[in-house]
Coordinates of C-alpha atoms in Angstrom, one line a residue:
X717 CA -21.6 38.8 93.9
X718 CA -25.1 37.4 94.2
X719 CA -27.6 40.0 95.3
X720 CA -31.3 40.1 95.3
X721 CA -33.5 42.9 94.1
X722 CA -35.1 45.2 96.6
X723 CA -38.5 46.4 95.7
X724 CA -41.4 48.2 97.4
X725 CA -42.7 45.8 100.1
X726 CA -39.5 43.8 100.1
X727 CA -38.7 43.3 103.8
X728 CA -35.9 40.8 103.4
X729 CA -32.9 41.5 105.7
X730 CA -29.7 42.6 104.0
X731 CA -26.7 40.6 105.1
X732 CA -23.1 41.8 105.4
X733 CA -20.4 39.3 106.4
X734 CA -17.2 40.7 108.0
X735 CA -14.2 38.3 107.7
X736 CA -10.5 38.5 108.2
X737 CA -7.7 36.7 110.1
X738 CA -7.2 36.9 113.8
X739 CA -6.1 40.4 114.9
X740 CA -7.2 42.2 111.7
X741 CA -9.7 44.4 113.5
X742 CA -13.1 42.7 112.9
X743 CA -14.4 43.2 116.5
X744 CA -13.3 46.8 116.5
X745 CA -15.3 47.3 113.2
X746 CA -18.4 45.7 114.7
X747 CA -18.0 47.9 117.7
X748 CA -17.8 50.9 115.4
X749 CA -20.9 49.8 113.5
X750 CA -23.0 49.4 116.6
X751 CA -22.0 52.8 117.9
X752 CA -22.6 54.6 114.6
X753 CA -25.6 52.7 113.3
X754 CA -28.4 54.9 111.8
X755 CA -30.6 52.0 111.0
X756 CA -32.0 49.0 112.9
X757 CA -29.4 46.2 112.6
X758 CA -28.6 42.9 114.2
X759 CA -25.0 41.8 114.7
X760 CA -24.1 38.1 115.1
X761 CA -20.8 37.4 116.8
X762 CA -19.1 34.4 118.4
X763 CA -18.8 36.3 121.7
X764 CA -20.4 39.7 122.3
X765 CA -18.4 40.0 125.5
X766 CA -15.5 41.1 123.4
X767 CA -17.4 43.9 121.7
X768 CA -17.1 46.3 124.7
X769 CA -20.3 48.3 124.1
X770 CA -20.7 51.2 126.6
X771 CA -23.0 50.3 129.4
X772 CA -25.2 53.4 128.8
X773 CA -26.0 52.0 125.3
X774 CA -27.3 48.7 126.6
X775 CA -31.0 48.7 127.5
X776 CA -31.5 45.0 128.1
X777 CA -29.3 41.9 128.5
X778 CA -30.0 38.2 128.4
X779 CA -27.6 35.3 128.3
X780 CA -26.9 35.6 124.6
X781 CA -28.5 38.9 123.5
X782 CA -27.8 42.6 124.0
X783 CA -30.4 45.2 123.1
X784 CA -29.0 48.7 122.5
X785 CA -30.6 52.1 122.9
X786 CA -30.3 52.8 119.2
X787 CA -32.5 49.9 118.3
X788 CA -29.7 47.6 117.3
X789 CA -29.3 44.1 118.7
X790 CA -26.1 42.1 119.3
X791 CA -26.5 38.3 119.5
X792 CA -24.2 35.5 120.3
X793 CA -23.9 32.4 118.0
X794 CA -24.1 30.1 121.0
X795 CA -26.8 27.9 119.4
X796 CA -25.5 28.1 115.8
X797 CA -26.5 29.9 112.6
X798 CA -29.8 28.2 112.0
X799 CA -31.3 29.0 115.4
X800 CA -29.9 32.6 115.3
X801 CA -31.4 33.2 111.8
X802 CA -34.8 31.8 112.9
X803 CA -34.8 34.2 115.9
X804 CA -33.8 37.2 113.7
X805 CA -36.5 36.5 111.1
X806 CA -39.1 36.6 113.8
X807 CA -38.0 40.0 115.3
X808 CA -40.5 42.8 115.4
X809 CA -39.9 45.5 114.3
X810 CA -38.0 43.8 111.6
X811 CA -34.3 44.8 111.3
X812 CA -33.0 46.3 108.1
X813 CA -29.6 44.6 108.2
X814 CA -27.8 41.6 109.6
X815 CA -24.0 41.9 110.2
X816 CA -22.2 38.6 110.8
X817 CA -18.7 38.6 112.2
X818 CA -17.0 35.5 111.0
X819 CA -14.4 33.8 113.2
X820 CA -10.8 34.7 112.4
X821 CA -10.0 31.3 110.9
X822 CA -13.2 30.7 108.9
X823 CA -14.0 31.1 105.2
X824 CA -16.3 34.1 104.8
X825 CA -17.8 32.5 101.6
X826 CA -19.2 29.7 103.7
X827 CA -20.7 32.1 106.2
X828 CA -22.2 34.2 103.3
X829 CA -24.1 31.2 102.1
X830 CA -26.5 31.7 105.1
X831 CA -27.3 35.1 103.6
X832 CA -29.2 33.5 100.7
X833 CA -31.9 31.9 102.9
X834 CA -35.6 32.8 103.1
X835 CA -36.1 36.3 104.4
X836 CA -32.5 37.4 103.8
X837 CA -30.4 38.8 100.9
X838 CA -26.7 39.0 100.6
X839 CA -25.2 42.5 100.3
X840 CA -21.4 42.1 100.5
X841 CA -18.5 40.2 102.0
X842 CA -16.1 42.6 103.7
X843 CA -12.6 41.2 104.6
X844 CA -10.2 43.1 106.9
X845 CA -6.5 42.6 106.7
X846 CA -3.7 43.9 108.9
X847 CA -1.4 46.2 107.0
X848 CA 1.6 45.1 109.1
X849 CA 1.2 41.4 108.7
X850 CA -0.9 40.5 105.6
X851 CA 2.1 39.9 103.3
X852 CA 3.8 37.5 105.8
X853 CA 0.5 35.8 106.6
X854 CA -0.2 35.0 102.9
X855 CA 3.3 33.4 102.7
X856 CA 3.1 31.5 106.0
X857 CA 3.0 27.7 105.6
X858 CA 0.5 27.2 108.4
X859 CA -2.0 30.0 107.9
X860 CA -1.3 31.1 104.3
X861 CA -4.1 29.0 102.8
X862 CA -6.6 30.3 105.3
X863 CA -5.8 34.0 104.7
X864 CA -5.7 33.5 100.9
X865 CA -9.1 31.8 101.0
X866 CA -10.5 34.8 103.0
X867 CA -9.2 37.2 100.4
X868 CA -10.7 35.2 97.6
X869 CA -14.1 35.6 99.2
X870 CA -13.9 39.4 99.5
X871 CA -16.0 41.8 97.6
X872 CA -14.5 44.7 99.7
X873 CA -11.1 44.5 101.2
X874 CA -10.2 46.9 104.0
X875 CA -6.4 47.3 104.6
X876 CA -6.6 48.2 108.3
X877 CA -4.1 49.7 110.7
X878 CA -2.3 51.7 108.0
X879 CA -1.2 54.1 110.8
X880 CA 1.2 51.3 111.9
X881 CA 3.1 51.2 108.6
X882 CA 5.2 53.7 106.7
X883 CA 2.9 55.9 104.7
X884 CA 5.2 55.4 101.7
X885 CA 4.4 51.7 101.8
X886 CA 0.6 52.1 101.7
X887 CA 0.2 52.5 97.9
X888 CA 2.4 49.5 97.3
X889 CA 0.4 47.4 99.7
X890 CA -2.9 48.5 98.1
X891 CA -1.5 47.4 94.7
X892 CA -0.3 44.1 96.2
X893 CA -3.8 43.4 97.5
X894 CA -5.5 44.5 94.3
X895 CA -3.4 42.0 92.3
X896 CA -4.7 39.2 94.6
X897 CA -8.3 40.5 94.6
X898 CA -8.9 41.8 91.1
X899 CA -12.7 41.9 91.4
X900 CA -12.8 43.5 94.9
X901 CA -12.9 47.1 95.9
X902 CA -9.8 47.8 98.1
X903 CA -9.8 50.6 100.6
X904 CA -7.7 51.6 103.7
X905 CA -8.6 52.4 107.3
X906 CA -7.2 53.2 110.7
X907 CA -8.8 51.7 113.8
X908 CA -11.3 49.9 111.6
X909 CA -13.1 53.2 110.8
X910 CA -14.7 52.3 107.4
X911 CA -17.0 54.5 105.5
X912 CA -20.6 53.3 105.9
X913 CA -21.3 53.9 102.2
X914 CA -18.7 51.2 101.4
X915 CA -19.9 48.7 104.0
X916 CA -23.6 49.0 103.4
X917 CA -25.0 49.4 99.9
X918 CA -27.7 52.1 99.7
X919 CA -31.1 50.6 98.9
X920 CA -33.6 51.6 96.3
X921 CA -36.2 53.6 98.2
X922 CA -40.0 53.1 97.8
X923 CA -40.3 55.8 95.2
X924 CA -38.0 53.8 93.0
X925 CA -35.0 56.2 93.3
X926 CA -31.7 55.1 94.8
X927 CA -31.1 56.6 98.3
X928 CA -28.2 59.1 98.1
X929 CA -25.6 59.4 100.8
X930 CA -24.2 62.8 101.4
X931 CA -21.3 63.7 99.1
X932 CA -18.1 63.4 101.0
X933 CA -19.8 62.4 104.2
X934 CA -17.7 59.2 104.4
X935 CA -14.4 61.1 104.5
X936 CA -14.5 61.4 108.3
X937 CA -14.7 57.6 108.7
X938 CA -11.5 56.4 107.0
X939 CA -8.5 57.2 105.0
X940 CA -10.5 57.5 101.8
X941 CA -12.9 60.3 100.9
X942 CA -15.9 59.2 99.0
X943 CA -18.1 61.1 96.5
X944 CA -21.3 60.2 94.8
X945 CA -22.6 60.8 91.4
X946 CA -25.8 59.8 89.5
X947 CA -26.1 58.2 86.1
X948 CA -29.5 59.1 84.5
X949 CA -30.6 57.7 81.2
X950 CA -34.2 58.3 79.9
X951 CA -34.3 55.6 77.2
X952 CA -34.2 51.8 77.4
X953 CA -30.7 50.2 77.5
X954 CA -29.5 46.9 76.0
X955 CA -27.9 44.5 78.4
X956 CA -24.7 44.9 76.3
X957 CA -24.8 48.6 77.0
X958 CA -25.2 48.0 80.8
X959 CA -22.2 45.6 80.7
X960 CA -20.2 48.2 78.8
X961 CA -21.1 50.9 81.4
X962 CA -20.0 48.6 84.2
X963 CA -16.7 47.8 82.4
X964 CA -16.0 51.5 81.8
X965 CA -16.4 52.4 85.5
X966 CA -13.3 53.6 87.4
X967 CA -11.5 51.1 89.6
X968 CA -12.2 53.6 92.4
X969 CA -15.9 52.7 92.3
X970 CA -16.8 51.0 95.6
X971 CA -20.6 50.7 95.1
X972 CA -23.2 51.3 92.4
X973 CA -26.9 50.7 92.8
X974 CA -30.1 51.7 91.1
X975 CA -32.9 50.8 88.6
X976 CA -32.2 50.0 85.0
X977 CA -34.7 50.3 82.1
X978 CA -33.8 47.3 79.9
X979 CA -34.8 47.3 76.2
X980 CA -35.6 43.6 76.2
X981 CA -37.8 43.8 79.2
X982 CA -39.1 47.4 79.3
X983 CA -42.2 46.8 81.4
X984 CA -40.2 45.6 84.5
X985 CA -37.4 47.5 86.2
X986 CA -34.1 45.7 86.9
X987 CA -32.2 46.4 90.1
X988 CA -28.5 46.8 89.5
X989 CA -26.2 46.3 92.4
X990 CA -22.4 46.5 92.2
X991 CA -19.7 45.9 94.8
X992 CA -16.2 46.4 93.6
X993 CA -16.2 45.0 90.1
X994 CA -18.9 42.4 90.7
X995 CA -22.4 43.3 89.6
X996 CA -25.8 41.8 89.1
X997 CA -29.2 42.6 87.5
X998 CA -32.4 41.3 89.1
X999 CA -35.9 42.0 87.8
X1000 CA -38.6 43.6 89.9
X1001 CA -42.3 43.0 89.3
X1002 CA -43.4 46.6 88.4
X1003 CA -42.0 50.1 88.0
X1004 CA -42.5 52.1 91.2
X1005 CA -42.2 55.3 89.2
X1006 CA -41.9 56.3 85.5
X1007 CA -39.4 54.0 83.6
X1008 CA -35.9 55.4 83.5
X1009 CA -32.4 54.4 84.5
X1010 CA -31.1 55.9 87.7
X1011 CA -27.8 54.6 89.2
X1012 CA -26.0 56.1 92.2
X1013 CA -22.2 55.6 92.0
X1014 CA -20.0 55.8 95.1
X1015 CA -16.3 56.1 94.5
X1016 CA -13.1 57.1 96.4
X1017 CA -11.3 60.3 95.3

């Protein structure tokens, strides 16, 4: 994945792209996000009329914008991405996150390209698949290429609607998806209820320490229960040691994020961000606190 470093004073908007073929549960997930949001976010959708937000949450409405009581905003892509991003960049107060629902037949990787523009930073591409139909869709001569392309773009794959398939088949389906998406984190869900720790990477706070989600808090949102742990190292690390640490992590790791004290650049912290098996290091200007490596790891049990 390509992710930018977050640092004190960095007000860029984190971008999450939600993709998946028609009927996979994207709109239900967006609806879930808007209801459960605990941060100011903007959601871009093709048609917010399909989101079905409760009337008592809507505080203002225009032709292509809904303002919600929790501070979130839902916008229609009626004028295209460029115009929508210009509008979002100018919002005050500035939102923390932009969630883009890709159309059911689009390539999420192309949508994610918009997340690298000025004022924005890509967090992750999340792709939902329908547990009942994903195998047949991949093999379909008409839509197989589209679905395969969507999976190839994924950093997180959510196998949705597992309540509609035999529980004995779920493990096999997870393995089948993992073979096709070896670098992605694969999780399962019912009714598009996905743990927020997986969807949204926790940022490095202004003290320089990674924000910590509550241990096990995500278990109420999906089929997986997630736990957190912290890696703390009080001496500089070589880049090879960081790479080895990433390679040794369990395949159950969904996210990892924190600050790394690099031996070859000790005066500047490096922000490490990992989604699935993909990870990046980006340098910050100065240490916000005393130099040390602190990485929060979120994994499924």
